[in-house]
């Protein structure tokens, strides 16, 4: 049976919520921006008027203001956005129980089983647009298709406040002339690799040889080829379905750059303590560690390494993270702007048994001590509050945490 899948996307979500809360704003070009004090001073969302001036999400406030000097900037109110997100998702849930969120303001709906109640996919899409607008003041754009990827492409195709149907008859006409970078899951880097191989449009991807794509992009190339040809059979999960945690990570953009070993140590300790506490909270252990490093030119690299045995200790995470950083950055010479530490390949804590290497008993004695220490700290924080214990190096630090 052909499926009917919708992808709904709130238009300029953060900016639209601000407009609902304060309708006066709508007279002006405005944008929701991060806090410049913490170097998060970038555009998070903008309204249509600001868009007309060429203001782009992700650019610095000064860049936006050079194009639109009268741009009104608004601080984000994440708690309120979460409430609006829930309101909108609750509306979707009236039409099907298969509602799979994709971020705070987007989700897929599989309405194959409910079209006999509510009408065709297109009719449901139009109804959703008007119900969401009436009940929340927000507009959404909706893509209707027979698979998730094309539904997502549909909600991007025309916005704001529009329905786009992409079916087996029209998908080539609508999608194939678009640049390859417009395809779902094709980022800037991937688009560049494709361009270098003479692949410029989505149609070019579809016509390319599956093996060529696999050579350029690895396994992702094969999946991409299938997606542009409409062979996406992935299912829409129900709203309460949560995939088991695949990874747990924390990152930060620091208030000032990290320019010494000491800076890096302090910040790695901070991130690893957080990640480890979350691993223990969810009773999982990671068997690999990934570090993301961003330099002052906004260039990022990710490096990961497999651990000898799984862990939920900050002690193991920071040893690994620090050595990954040493191996990839000339600390002291190349300033670091942002770092993330992520524990990946998670295992259920109950299934983990530790492998003890007899060649490294020193390490194990030390590790056992650390384990008791970290568990004791969890206990104290649980009983007396998160802020009761902190490392001396974190007090009055200049990094913004
Ligand atoms: Mg959106």
mmCIF file of C-alpha atoms and ligand atoms in Angstrom:
data_model
loop_
_atom_site.group_PDB
_atom_site.id
_atom_site.type_symbol
_atom_site.label_atom_id
_atom_site.label_comp_id
_atom_site.label_asym_id
_atom_site.label_seq_id
_atom_site.Cartn_x
_atom_site.Cartn_y
_atom_site.Cartn_z
ATOM 1 C CA UNK A 1 0.000 0.000 0.000
ATOM 2 C CA UNK A 2 1.312 3.458 -0.823
ATOM 3 C CA UNK A 3 1.961 5.456 2.317
ATOM 4 C CA UNK A 4 0.823 9.024 2.972
ATOM 5 C CA UNK A 5 3.465 10.902 4.920
ATOM 6 C CA UNK A 6 3.474 14.553 5.927
ATOM 7 C CA UNK A 7 6.389 16.631 7.042
ATOM 8 C CA UNK A 8 5.360 19.756 8.967
ATOM 9 C CA UNK A 9 7.783 22.577 9.637
ATOM 10 C CA UNK A 10 7.058 25.711 11.661
ATOM 11 C CA UNK A 11 8.199 28.742 9.667
ATOM 12 C CA UNK A 12 10.946 30.831 11.308
ATOM 13 C CA UNK A 13 9.900 29.176 14.554
ATOM 14 C CA UNK A 14 11.695 31.233 17.244
ATOM 15 C CA UNK A 15 11.004 34.500 15.420
ATOM 16 C CA UNK A 16 7.336 33.615 14.854
ATOM 17 C CA UNK A 17 6.776 32.807 18.536
ATOM 18 C CA UNK A 18 8.312 36.172 19.470
ATOM 19 C CA UNK A 19 5.918 37.799 16.991
ATOM 20 C CA UNK A 20 2.930 36.075 18.624
ATOM 21 C CA UNK A 21 4.071 37.188 22.093
ATOM 22 C CA UNK A 22 4.680 40.746 20.963
ATOM 23 C CA UNK A 23 2.703 41.646 17.824
ATOM 24 C CA UNK A 24 4.248 45.153 17.768
ATOM 25 C CA UNK A 25 7.476 43.477 16.600
ATOM 26 C CA UNK A 26 5.904 42.433 13.322
ATOM 27 C CA UNK A 27 6.118 45.992 11.999
ATOM 28 C CA UNK A 28 9.900 45.700 11.960
ATOM 29 C CA UNK A 29 12.613 43.525 10.530
ATOM 30 C CA UNK A 30 13.663 41.509 13.605
ATOM 31 C CA UNK A 31 15.741 38.521 14.557
ATOM 32 C CA UNK A 32 16.188 36.271 17.574
ATOM 33 C CA UNK A 33 19.879 36.308 18.496
ATOM 34 C CA UNK A 34 22.183 34.536 20.912
ATOM 35 C CA UNK A 35 24.025 36.431 23.612
ATOM 36 C CA UNK A 36 27.039 38.356 22.220
ATOM 37 C CA UNK A 37 28.508 38.471 25.746
ATOM 38 C CA UNK A 38 29.066 34.702 25.516
ATOM 39 C CA UNK A 39 30.087 34.872 21.842
ATOM 40 C CA UNK A 40 26.827 33.250 20.837
ATOM 41 C CA UNK A 41 26.004 36.472 19.036
ATOM 42 C CA UNK A 42 24.554 34.903 15.939
ATOM 43 C CA UNK A 43 21.180 35.052 14.216
ATOM 44 C CA UNK A 44 19.047 32.118 15.394
ATOM 45 C CA UNK A 45 15.878 33.033 13.466
ATOM 46 C CA UNK A 46 14.520 36.027 11.581
ATOM 47 C CA UNK A 47 11.155 37.193 10.294
ATOM 48 C CA UNK A 48 10.194 37.548 6.616
ATOM 49 C CA UNK A 49 10.978 41.272 6.565
ATOM 50 C CA UNK A 50 14.513 40.644 7.796
ATOM 51 C CA UNK A 51 14.858 37.869 5.259
ATOM 52 C CA UNK A 52 14.126 40.408 2.512
ATOM 53 C CA UNK A 53 17.226 42.336 3.589
ATOM 54 C CA UNK A 54 19.290 39.184 3.166
ATOM 55 C CA UNK A 55 19.642 38.402 6.892
ATOM 56 C CA UNK A 56 20.676 34.762 7.265
ATOM 57 C CA UNK A 57 20.408 32.276 10.112
ATOM 58 C CA UNK A 58 23.828 31.482 11.570
ATOM 59 C CA UNK A 59 25.567 34.724 10.662
ATOM 60 C CA UNK A 60 26.979 37.168 13.216
ATOM 61 C CA UNK A 61 24.779 40.036 14.408
ATOM 62 C CA UNK A 62 27.180 42.630 12.949
ATOM 63 C CA UNK A 63 26.991 40.950 9.547
ATOM 64 C CA UNK A 64 23.199 41.034 9.665
ATOM 65 C CA UNK A 65 23.192 44.674 10.753
ATOM 66 C CA UNK A 66 25.481 45.691 7.921
ATOM 67 C CA UNK A 67 22.733 44.537 5.557
ATOM 68 C CA UNK A 68 19.814 45.694 7.669
ATOM 69 C CA UNK A 69 20.946 48.537 9.989
ATOM 70 C CA UNK A 70 17.537 48.874 11.666
ATOM 71 C CA UNK A 71 17.310 45.182 12.515
ATOM 72 C CA UNK A 72 15.602 44.735 15.888
ATOM 73 C CA UNK A 73 17.254 41.990 17.938
ATOM 74 C CA UNK A 74 15.408 39.874 20.487
ATOM 75 C CA UNK A 75 16.853 37.490 23.083
ATOM 76 C CA UNK A 76 15.688 33.870 22.858
ATOM 77 C CA UNK A 77 13.088 32.440 25.276
ATOM 78 C CA UNK A 78 13.696 28.721 24.988
ATOM 79 C CA UNK A 79 11.205 27.721 27.665
ATOM 80 C CA UNK A 80 8.374 29.426 25.811
ATOM 81 C CA UNK A 81 9.482 27.892 22.477
ATOM 82 C CA UNK A 82 9.258 24.467 24.107
ATOM 83 C CA UNK A 83 5.697 25.204 25.218
ATOM 84 C CA UNK A 84 4.684 26.272 21.706
ATOM 85 C CA UNK A 85 6.381 23.239 20.250
ATOM 86 C CA UNK A 86 4.273 21.018 22.515
ATOM 87 C CA UNK A 87 1.085 22.864 21.556
ATOM 88 C CA UNK A 88 1.782 22.299 17.868
ATOM 89 C CA UNK A 89 2.779 18.648 18.310
ATOM 90 C CA UNK A 90 -0.404 18.042 20.290
ATOM 91 C CA UNK A 91 -2.428 19.294 17.328
ATOM 92 C CA UNK A 92 -0.612 16.840 15.019
ATOM 93 C CA UNK A 93 -1.403 13.998 17.413
ATOM 94 C CA UNK A 94 -5.134 14.491 16.784
ATOM 95 C CA UNK A 95 -4.642 13.167 13.249
ATOM 96 C CA UNK A 96 -2.428 10.132 13.863
ATOM 97 C CA UNK A 97 -0.419 8.479 16.627
ATOM 98 C CA UNK A 98 2.569 8.227 14.282
ATOM 99 C CA UNK A 99 4.131 11.614 14.923
ATOM 100 C CA UNK A 100 7.920 11.642 14.892
ATOM 101 C CA UNK A 101 9.582 14.899 16.002
ATOM 102 C CA UNK A 102 12.672 16.078 14.153
ATOM 103 C CA UNK A 103 13.983 18.884 16.285
ATOM 104 C CA UNK A 104 11.820 21.341 18.209
ATOM 105 C CA UNK A 105 9.718 22.625 15.299
ATOM 106 C CA UNK A 106 9.537 19.862 12.685
ATOM 107 C CA UNK A 107 8.034 16.429 12.519
ATOM 108 C CA UNK A 108 6.800 13.644 10.309
ATOM 109 C CA UNK A 109 3.264 12.299 10.416
ATOM 110 C CA UNK A 110 2.216 9.002 8.861
ATOM 111 C CA UNK A 111 -1.491 9.440 8.087
ATOM 112 C CA UNK A 112 -1.836 6.350 5.856
ATOM 113 C CA UNK A 113 -4.192 4.775 8.377
ATOM 114 C CA UNK A 114 -6.368 7.829 8.974
ATOM 115 C CA UNK A 115 -7.044 9.275 5.494
ATOM 116 C CA UNK A 116 -10.494 7.598 5.544
ATOM 117 C CA UNK A 117 -11.295 9.772 8.570
ATOM 118 C CA UNK A 118 -9.696 13.075 7.694
ATOM 119 C CA UNK A 119 -9.351 13.167 3.897
ATOM 120 C CA UNK A 120 -6.370 12.945 1.562
ATOM 121 C CA UNK A 121 -2.842 13.857 2.604
ATOM 122 C CA UNK A 122 -3.202 17.225 0.929
ATOM 123 C CA UNK A 123 -6.505 17.917 2.674
ATOM 124 C CA UNK A 124 -5.032 17.011 6.059
ATOM 125 C CA UNK A 125 -2.034 19.260 5.320
ATOM 126 C CA UNK A 126 -4.277 22.236 4.512
ATOM 127 C CA UNK A 127 -6.401 21.615 7.585
ATOM 128 C CA UNK A 128 -3.314 21.395 9.810
ATOM 129 C CA UNK A 129 -2.074 24.713 8.482
ATOM 130 C CA UNK A 130 -5.296 26.470 9.353
ATOM 131 C CA UNK A 131 -5.769 24.751 12.750
ATOM 132 C CA UNK A 132 -2.188 25.492 13.842
ATOM 133 C CA UNK A 133 -2.590 29.102 12.753
ATOM 134 C CA UNK A 134 -5.927 29.503 14.553
ATOM 135 C CA UNK A 135 -4.776 27.886 17.809
ATOM 136 C CA UNK A 136 -1.201 29.171 18.098
ATOM 137 C CA UNK A 137 -0.785 32.068 15.665
ATOM 138 C CA UNK A 138 2.099 30.230 13.956
ATOM 139 C CA UNK A 139 2.353 29.220 10.310
ATOM 140 C CA UNK A 140 3.681 25.902 9.083
ATOM 141 C CA UNK A 141 4.655 24.570 5.691
ATOM 142 C CA UNK A 142 3.787 20.985 4.894
ATOM 143 C CA UNK A 143 5.205 18.463 2.450
ATOM 144 C CA UNK A 144 3.019 15.522 1.446
ATOM 145 C CA UNK A 145 4.569 12.433 -0.115
ATOM 146 C CA UNK A 146 4.901 8.650 -0.113
ATOM 147 C CA UNK A 147 8.162 8.654 1.833
ATOM 148 C CA UNK A 148 9.792 10.688 4.595
ATOM 149 C CA UNK A 149 12.587 12.203 2.527
ATOM 150 C CA UNK A 150 10.308 13.617 -0.175
ATOM 151 C CA UNK A 151 7.843 14.843 2.454
ATOM 152 C CA UNK A 152 10.713 16.749 4.080
ATOM 153 C CA UNK A 153 11.778 18.133 0.698
ATOM 154 C CA UNK A 154 8.159 19.205 0.165
ATOM 155 C CA UNK A 155 7.936 21.268 3.355
ATOM 156 C CA UNK A 156 11.102 23.086 2.261
ATOM 157 C CA UNK A 157 9.915 23.556 -1.301
ATOM 158 C CA UNK A 158 7.484 26.355 -0.636
ATOM 159 C CA UNK A 159 7.213 28.446 2.521
ATOM 160 C CA UNK A 160 5.844 30.086 4.546
ATOM 161 C CA UNK A 161 2.355 28.697 5.029
ATOM 162 C CA UNK A 162 2.181 26.342 2.043
ATOM 163 C CA UNK A 163 1.387 22.744 1.126
ATOM 164 C CA UNK A 164 3.524 20.942 -1.478
ATOM 165 C CA UNK A 165 2.615 17.489 -2.751
ATOM 166 C CA UNK A 166 5.475 15.407 -4.115
ATOM 167 C CA UNK A 167 4.308 12.167 -5.697
ATOM 168 C CA UNK A 168 5.689 9.532 -8.045
ATOM 169 C CA UNK A 169 4.527 11.548 -11.057
ATOM 170 C CA UNK A 170 6.039 14.916 -10.229
ATOM 171 C CA UNK A 171 9.103 14.298 -8.050
ATOM 172 C CA UNK A 172 11.524 14.489 -10.954
ATOM 173 C CA UNK A 173 10.026 17.743 -12.270
ATOM 174 C CA UNK A 174 10.053 19.399 -8.839
ATOM 175 C CA UNK A 175 13.266 18.169 -7.269
ATOM 176 C CA UNK A 176 15.736 17.265 -9.997
ATOM 177 C CA UNK A 177 16.448 20.851 -11.184
ATOM 178 C CA UNK A 178 17.399 21.928 -7.608
ATOM 179 C CA UNK A 179 21.072 22.244 -6.599
ATOM 180 C CA UNK A 180 22.509 19.088 -5.005
ATOM 181 C CA UNK A 181 23.040 21.013 -1.754
ATOM 182 C CA UNK A 182 19.253 21.398 -1.361
ATOM 183 C CA UNK A 183 18.869 17.633 -0.927
ATOM 184 C CA UNK A 184 18.081 16.445 2.595
ATOM 185 C CA UNK A 185 21.270 15.361 4.391
ATOM 186 C CA UNK A 186 23.611 16.959 1.838
ATOM 187 C CA UNK A 187 25.691 19.472 3.785
ATOM 188 C CA UNK A 188 28.173 22.010 2.535
ATOM 189 C CA UNK A 189 31.111 19.583 2.525
ATOM 190 C CA UNK A 190 29.187 16.846 0.725
ATOM 191 C CA UNK A 191 27.913 19.314 -1.873
ATOM 192 C CA UNK A 192 31.500 20.365 -2.488
ATOM 193 C CA UNK A 193 32.638 16.760 -2.995
ATOM 194 C CA UNK A 194 29.759 16.229 -5.407
ATOM 195 C CA UNK A 195 30.582 19.399 -7.333
ATOM 196 C CA UNK A 196 34.182 18.263 -7.707
ATOM 197 C CA UNK A 197 32.841 15.095 -9.301
ATOM 198 C CA UNK A 198 30.693 17.105 -11.737
ATOM 199 C CA UNK A 199 27.439 16.479 -9.859
ATOM 200 C CA UNK A 200 25.572 19.782 -9.545
ATOM 201 C CA UNK A 201 21.856 19.086 -9.234
ATOM 202 C CA UNK A 202 19.670 16.556 -7.463
ATOM 203 C CA UNK A 203 18.937 15.165 -10.913
ATOM 204 C CA UNK A 204 22.676 14.642 -11.432
ATOM 205 C CA UNK A 205 22.770 12.585 -8.230
ATOM 206 C CA UNK A 206 19.891 10.433 -9.481
ATOM 207 C CA UNK A 207 21.651 9.823 -12.811
ATOM 208 C CA UNK A 208 25.048 9.145 -11.230
ATOM 209 C CA UNK A 209 26.280 5.612 -10.912
ATOM 210 C CA UNK A 210 25.572 4.182 -7.450
ATOM 211 C CA UNK A 211 29.164 2.908 -7.252
ATOM 212 C CA UNK A 212 30.604 6.316 -8.124
ATOM 213 C CA UNK A 213 28.623 7.883 -5.296
ATOM 214 C CA UNK A 214 29.770 5.179 -2.929
ATOM 215 C CA UNK A 215 33.365 5.894 -3.920
ATOM 216 C CA UNK A 216 32.961 9.642 -3.270
ATOM 217 C CA UNK A 217 30.830 9.545 -0.126
ATOM 218 C CA UNK A 218 31.132 6.031 1.273
ATOM 219 C CA UNK A 219 28.013 4.254 2.497
ATOM 220 C CA UNK A 220 26.198 7.624 2.637
ATOM 221 C CA UNK A 221 26.562 7.846 -1.141
ATOM 222 C CA UNK A 222 24.546 4.698 -1.636
ATOM 223 C CA UNK A 223 21.797 5.926 0.711
ATOM 224 C CA UNK A 224 21.756 9.299 -1.053
ATOM 225 C CA UNK A 225 21.290 7.644 -4.442
ATOM 226 C CA UNK A 226 18.363 5.626 -3.086
ATOM 227 C CA UNK A 227 16.803 8.706 -1.492
ATOM 228 C CA UNK A 228 16.847 10.861 -4.610
ATOM 229 C CA UNK A 229 15.285 7.988 -6.551
ATOM 230 C CA UNK A 230 12.449 7.693 -4.061
ATOM 231 C CA UNK A 231 13.564 4.424 -2.467
ATOM 232 C CA UNK A 232 13.200 5.489 1.145
ATOM 233 C CA UNK A 233 11.205 3.009 3.184
ATOM 234 C CA UNK A 234 12.079 4.242 6.670
ATOM 235 C CA UNK A 235 9.103 4.350 8.984
ATOM 236 C CA UNK A 236 7.587 7.183 10.957
ATOM 237 C CA UNK A 237 7.923 6.384 14.643
ATOM 238 C CA UNK A 238 5.280 7.162 17.215
ATOM 239 C CA UNK A 239 5.583 10.256 19.363
ATOM 240 C CA UNK A 240 6.690 8.426 22.519
ATOM 241 C CA UNK A 241 9.200 6.270 20.690
ATOM 242 C CA UNK A 242 12.659 7.240 21.765
ATOM 243 C CA UNK A 243 15.579 5.486 20.217
ATOM 244 C CA UNK A 244 17.899 4.241 22.917
ATOM 245 C CA UNK A 245 20.542 6.869 23.537
ATOM 246 C CA UNK A 246 23.192 6.391 20.876
ATOM 247 C CA UNK A 247 25.533 8.954 22.271
ATOM 248 C CA UNK A 248 25.803 11.449 25.099
ATOM 249 C CA UNK A 249 27.852 14.576 24.643
ATOM 250 C CA UNK A 250 28.408 18.091 25.904
ATOM 251 C CA UNK A 251 29.983 21.029 24.167
ATOM 252 C CA UNK A 252 30.666 24.697 24.741
ATOM 253 C CA UNK A 253 31.778 27.790 22.915
ATOM 254 C CA UNK A 254 34.068 29.447 25.404
ATOM 255 C CA UNK A 255 33.967 33.061 26.435
ATOM 256 C CA UNK A 256 37.610 33.354 25.476
ATOM 257 C CA UNK A 257 39.791 31.115 23.304
ATOM 258 C CA UNK A 258 41.787 28.291 24.851
ATOM 259 C CA UNK A 259 45.435 29.181 24.372
ATOM 260 C CA UNK A 260 47.339 26.968 26.798
ATOM 261 C CA UNK A 261 47.521 23.392 28.071
ATOM 262 C CA UNK A 262 46.032 24.638 31.313
ATOM 263 C CA UNK A 263 43.030 26.201 29.514
ATOM 264 C CA UNK A 264 42.416 22.997 27.601
ATOM 265 C CA UNK A 265 42.681 20.851 30.733
ATOM 266 C CA UNK A 266 40.217 23.021 32.654
ATOM 267 C CA UNK A 267 37.640 22.944 29.873
ATOM 268 C CA UNK A 268 38.074 19.246 29.113
ATOM 269 C CA UNK A 269 37.582 18.450 32.804
ATOM 270 C CA UNK A 270 34.428 20.560 32.789
ATOM 271 C CA UNK A 271 32.924 18.821 29.748
ATOM 272 C CA UNK A 272 33.974 15.303 30.773
ATOM 273 C CA UNK A 273 32.524 15.682 34.279
ATOM 274 C CA UNK A 274 29.204 16.585 32.668
ATOM 275 C CA UNK A 275 29.218 13.772 30.120
ATOM 276 C CA UNK A 276 30.226 11.174 32.728
ATOM 277 C CA UNK A 277 27.502 12.289 35.141
ATOM 278 C CA UNK A 278 24.922 11.949 32.357
ATOM 279 C CA UNK A 279 26.219 8.493 31.380
ATOM 280 C CA UNK A 280 25.820 7.335 34.984
ATOM 281 C CA UNK A 281 22.408 8.923 35.274
ATOM 282 C CA UNK A 282 21.178 6.891 32.288
ATOM 283 C CA UNK A 283 23.021 3.765 33.429
ATOM 284 C CA UNK A 284 25.025 3.491 30.220
ATOM 285 C CA UNK A 285 28.728 3.277 29.446
ATOM 286 C CA UNK A 286 30.445 4.438 26.297
ATOM 287 C CA UNK A 287 32.927 2.328 24.395
ATOM 288 C CA UNK A 288 34.261 5.170 22.254
ATOM 289 C CA UNK A 289 34.962 8.858 22.746
ATOM 290 C CA UNK A 290 34.626 11.594 20.166
ATOM 291 C CA UNK A 291 36.064 15.083 20.421
ATOM 292 C CA UNK A 292 34.966 18.033 18.291
ATOM 293 C CA UNK A 293 37.391 20.943 18.058
ATOM 294 C CA UNK A 294 36.554 24.293 16.495
ATOM 295 C CA UNK A 295 39.277 26.840 15.808
ATOM 296 C CA UNK A 296 38.953 30.608 15.546
ATOM 297 C CA UNK A 297 38.262 30.395 11.790
ATOM 298 C CA UNK A 298 35.166 28.327 12.623
ATOM 299 C CA UNK A 299 36.852 25.291 11.114
ATOM 300 C CA UNK A 300 35.903 22.107 12.982
ATOM 301 C CA UNK A 301 37.357 18.653 13.144
ATOM 302 C CA UNK A 302 35.974 15.542 14.811
ATOM 303 C CA UNK A 303 38.184 12.745 16.018
ATOM 304 C CA UNK A 304 37.184 9.590 17.836
ATOM 305 C CA UNK A 305 38.824 6.594 19.384
ATOM 306 C CA UNK A 306 37.684 3.219 20.663
ATOM 307 C CA UNK A 307 38.275 2.630 24.396
ATOM 308 C CA UNK A 308 39.912 -0.512 25.755
ATOM 309 C CA UNK A 309 36.919 -1.048 27.967
ATOM 310 C CA UNK A 310 33.613 0.841 28.303
ATOM 311 C CA UNK A 311 33.360 3.557 30.901
ATOM 312 C CA UNK A 312 31.141 6.067 32.650
ATOM 313 C CA UNK A 313 33.988 7.852 34.417
ATOM 314 C CA UNK A 314 35.174 11.387 33.806
ATOM 315 C CA UNK A 315 38.653 10.046 34.584
ATOM 316 C CA UNK A 316 38.685 7.841 31.443
ATOM 317 C CA UNK A 317 36.914 10.383 29.246
ATOM 318 C CA UNK A 318 39.338 13.185 29.955
ATOM 319 C CA UNK A 319 42.456 11.008 29.506
ATOM 320 C CA UNK A 320 41.121 10.034 26.099
ATOM 321 C CA UNK A 321 39.813 13.475 25.142
ATOM 322 C CA UNK A 322 43.074 15.175 26.121
ATOM 323 C CA UNK A 323 45.164 12.772 24.093
ATOM 324 C CA UNK A 324 42.884 13.208 21.060
ATOM 325 C CA UNK A 325 43.316 16.965 21.339
ATOM 326 C CA UNK A 326 47.113 16.692 21.745
ATOM 327 C CA UNK A 327 47.282 14.508 18.650
ATOM 328 C CA UNK A 328 45.305 16.908 16.484
ATOM 329 C CA UNK A 329 45.973 20.431 17.683
ATOM 330 C CA UNK A 330 49.127 22.313 18.401
ATOM 331 C CA UNK A 331 47.876 23.503 21.788
ATOM 332 C CA UNK A 332 49.224 26.928 22.654
ATOM 333 C CA UNK A 333 49.759 27.758 18.997
ATOM 334 C CA UNK A 334 46.293 27.124 17.533
ATOM 335 C CA UNK A 335 43.657 28.809 19.717
ATOM 336 C CA UNK A 336 40.526 26.721 20.317
ATOM 337 C CA UNK A 337 37.147 28.411 20.244
ATOM 338 C CA UNK A 338 34.794 25.559 21.031
ATOM 339 C CA UNK A 339 35.007 21.937 22.174
ATOM 340 C CA UNK A 340 32.621 19.014 22.426
ATOM 341 C CA UNK A 341 33.199 15.681 24.125
ATOM 342 C CA UNK A 342 30.836 12.832 23.286
ATOM 343 C CA UNK A 343 30.653 9.285 24.598
ATOM 344 C CA UNK A 344 29.512 7.044 21.721
ATOM 345 C CA UNK A 345 28.753 3.350 21.137
ATOM 346 C CA UNK A 346 26.776 3.182 24.364
ATOM 347 C CA UNK A 347 26.175 -0.047 26.235
ATOM 348 C CA UNK A 348 23.696 -0.739 28.968
ATOM 349 C CA UNK A 349 25.578 -0.386 32.256
ATOM 350 C CA UNK A 350 24.253 -3.738 33.499
ATOM 351 C CA UNK A 351 25.805 -5.568 30.535
ATOM 352 C CA UNK A 352 29.287 -4.188 30.955
ATOM 353 C CA UNK A 353 31.994 -6.227 32.593
ATOM 354 C CA UNK A 354 35.367 -4.633 32.966
ATOM 355 C CA UNK A 355 38.445 -6.122 31.387
ATOM 356 C CA UNK A 356 41.438 -5.795 33.637
ATOM 357 C CA UNK A 357 44.790 -5.689 31.995
ATOM 358 C CA UNK A 358 47.501 -7.192 34.186
ATOM 359 C CA UNK A 359 50.053 -4.991 32.501
ATOM 360 C CA UNK A 360 48.482 -1.857 33.854
ATOM 361 C CA UNK A 361 47.554 -2.535 37.464
ATOM 362 C CA UNK A 362 48.578 0.959 38.502
ATOM 363 C CA UNK A 363 45.971 2.407 36.227
ATOM 364 C CA UNK A 364 43.327 0.108 37.652
ATOM 365 C CA UNK A 365 44.068 0.984 41.240
ATOM 366 C CA UNK A 366 43.847 4.647 40.345
ATOM 367 C CA UNK A 367 40.691 4.083 38.332
ATOM 368 C CA UNK A 368 38.997 2.303 41.223
ATOM 369 C CA UNK A 369 39.735 5.247 43.478
ATOM 370 C CA UNK A 370 38.349 7.638 40.855
ATOM 371 C CA UNK A 371 35.238 5.516 40.511
ATOM 372 C CA UNK A 372 34.515 5.714 44.237
ATOM 373 C CA UNK A 373 35.205 9.450 44.161
ATOM 374 C CA UNK A 374 32.852 10.128 41.238
ATOM 375 C CA UNK A 375 30.085 8.021 42.788
ATOM 376 C CA UNK A 376 30.491 9.878 46.066
ATOM 377 C CA UNK A 377 30.241 13.188 44.214
ATOM 378 C CA UNK A 378 27.051 12.045 42.462
ATOM 379 C CA UNK A 379 25.633 11.190 45.872
ATOM 380 C CA UNK A 380 26.483 14.576 47.376
ATOM 381 C CA UNK A 381 25.100 16.476 44.402
ATOM 382 C CA UNK A 382 21.958 14.391 44.440
ATOM 383 C CA UNK A 383 21.395 15.073 48.115
ATOM 384 C CA UNK A 384 22.473 18.709 48.402
ATOM 385 C CA UNK A 385 22.168 20.114 44.879
ATOM 386 C CA UNK A 386 24.299 20.415 41.766
ATOM 387 C CA UNK A 387 26.171 23.523 42.825
ATOM 388 C CA UNK A 388 27.445 22.142 46.143
ATOM 389 C CA UNK A 389 30.638 20.637 44.706
ATOM 390 C CA UNK A 390 32.895 22.062 42.071
ATOM 391 C CA UNK A 391 36.534 21.920 41.034
ATOM 392 C CA UNK A 392 38.754 24.752 42.235
ATOM 393 C CA UNK A 393 39.872 25.363 38.665
ATOM 394 C CA UNK A 394 36.264 26.171 37.703
ATOM 395 C CA UNK A 395 35.839 28.940 40.276
ATOM 396 C CA UNK A 396 36.061 32.396 38.685
ATOM 397 C CA UNK A 397 37.123 30.829 35.390
ATOM 398 C CA UNK A 398 37.241 33.038 32.300
ATOM 399 C CA UNK A 399 35.524 30.578 29.989
ATOM 400 C CA UNK A 400 31.916 31.318 30.802
ATOM 401 C CA UNK A 401 30.851 28.199 32.719
HETATM 402 MG MG1 LIG B 1 11.349 25.447 10.913
#
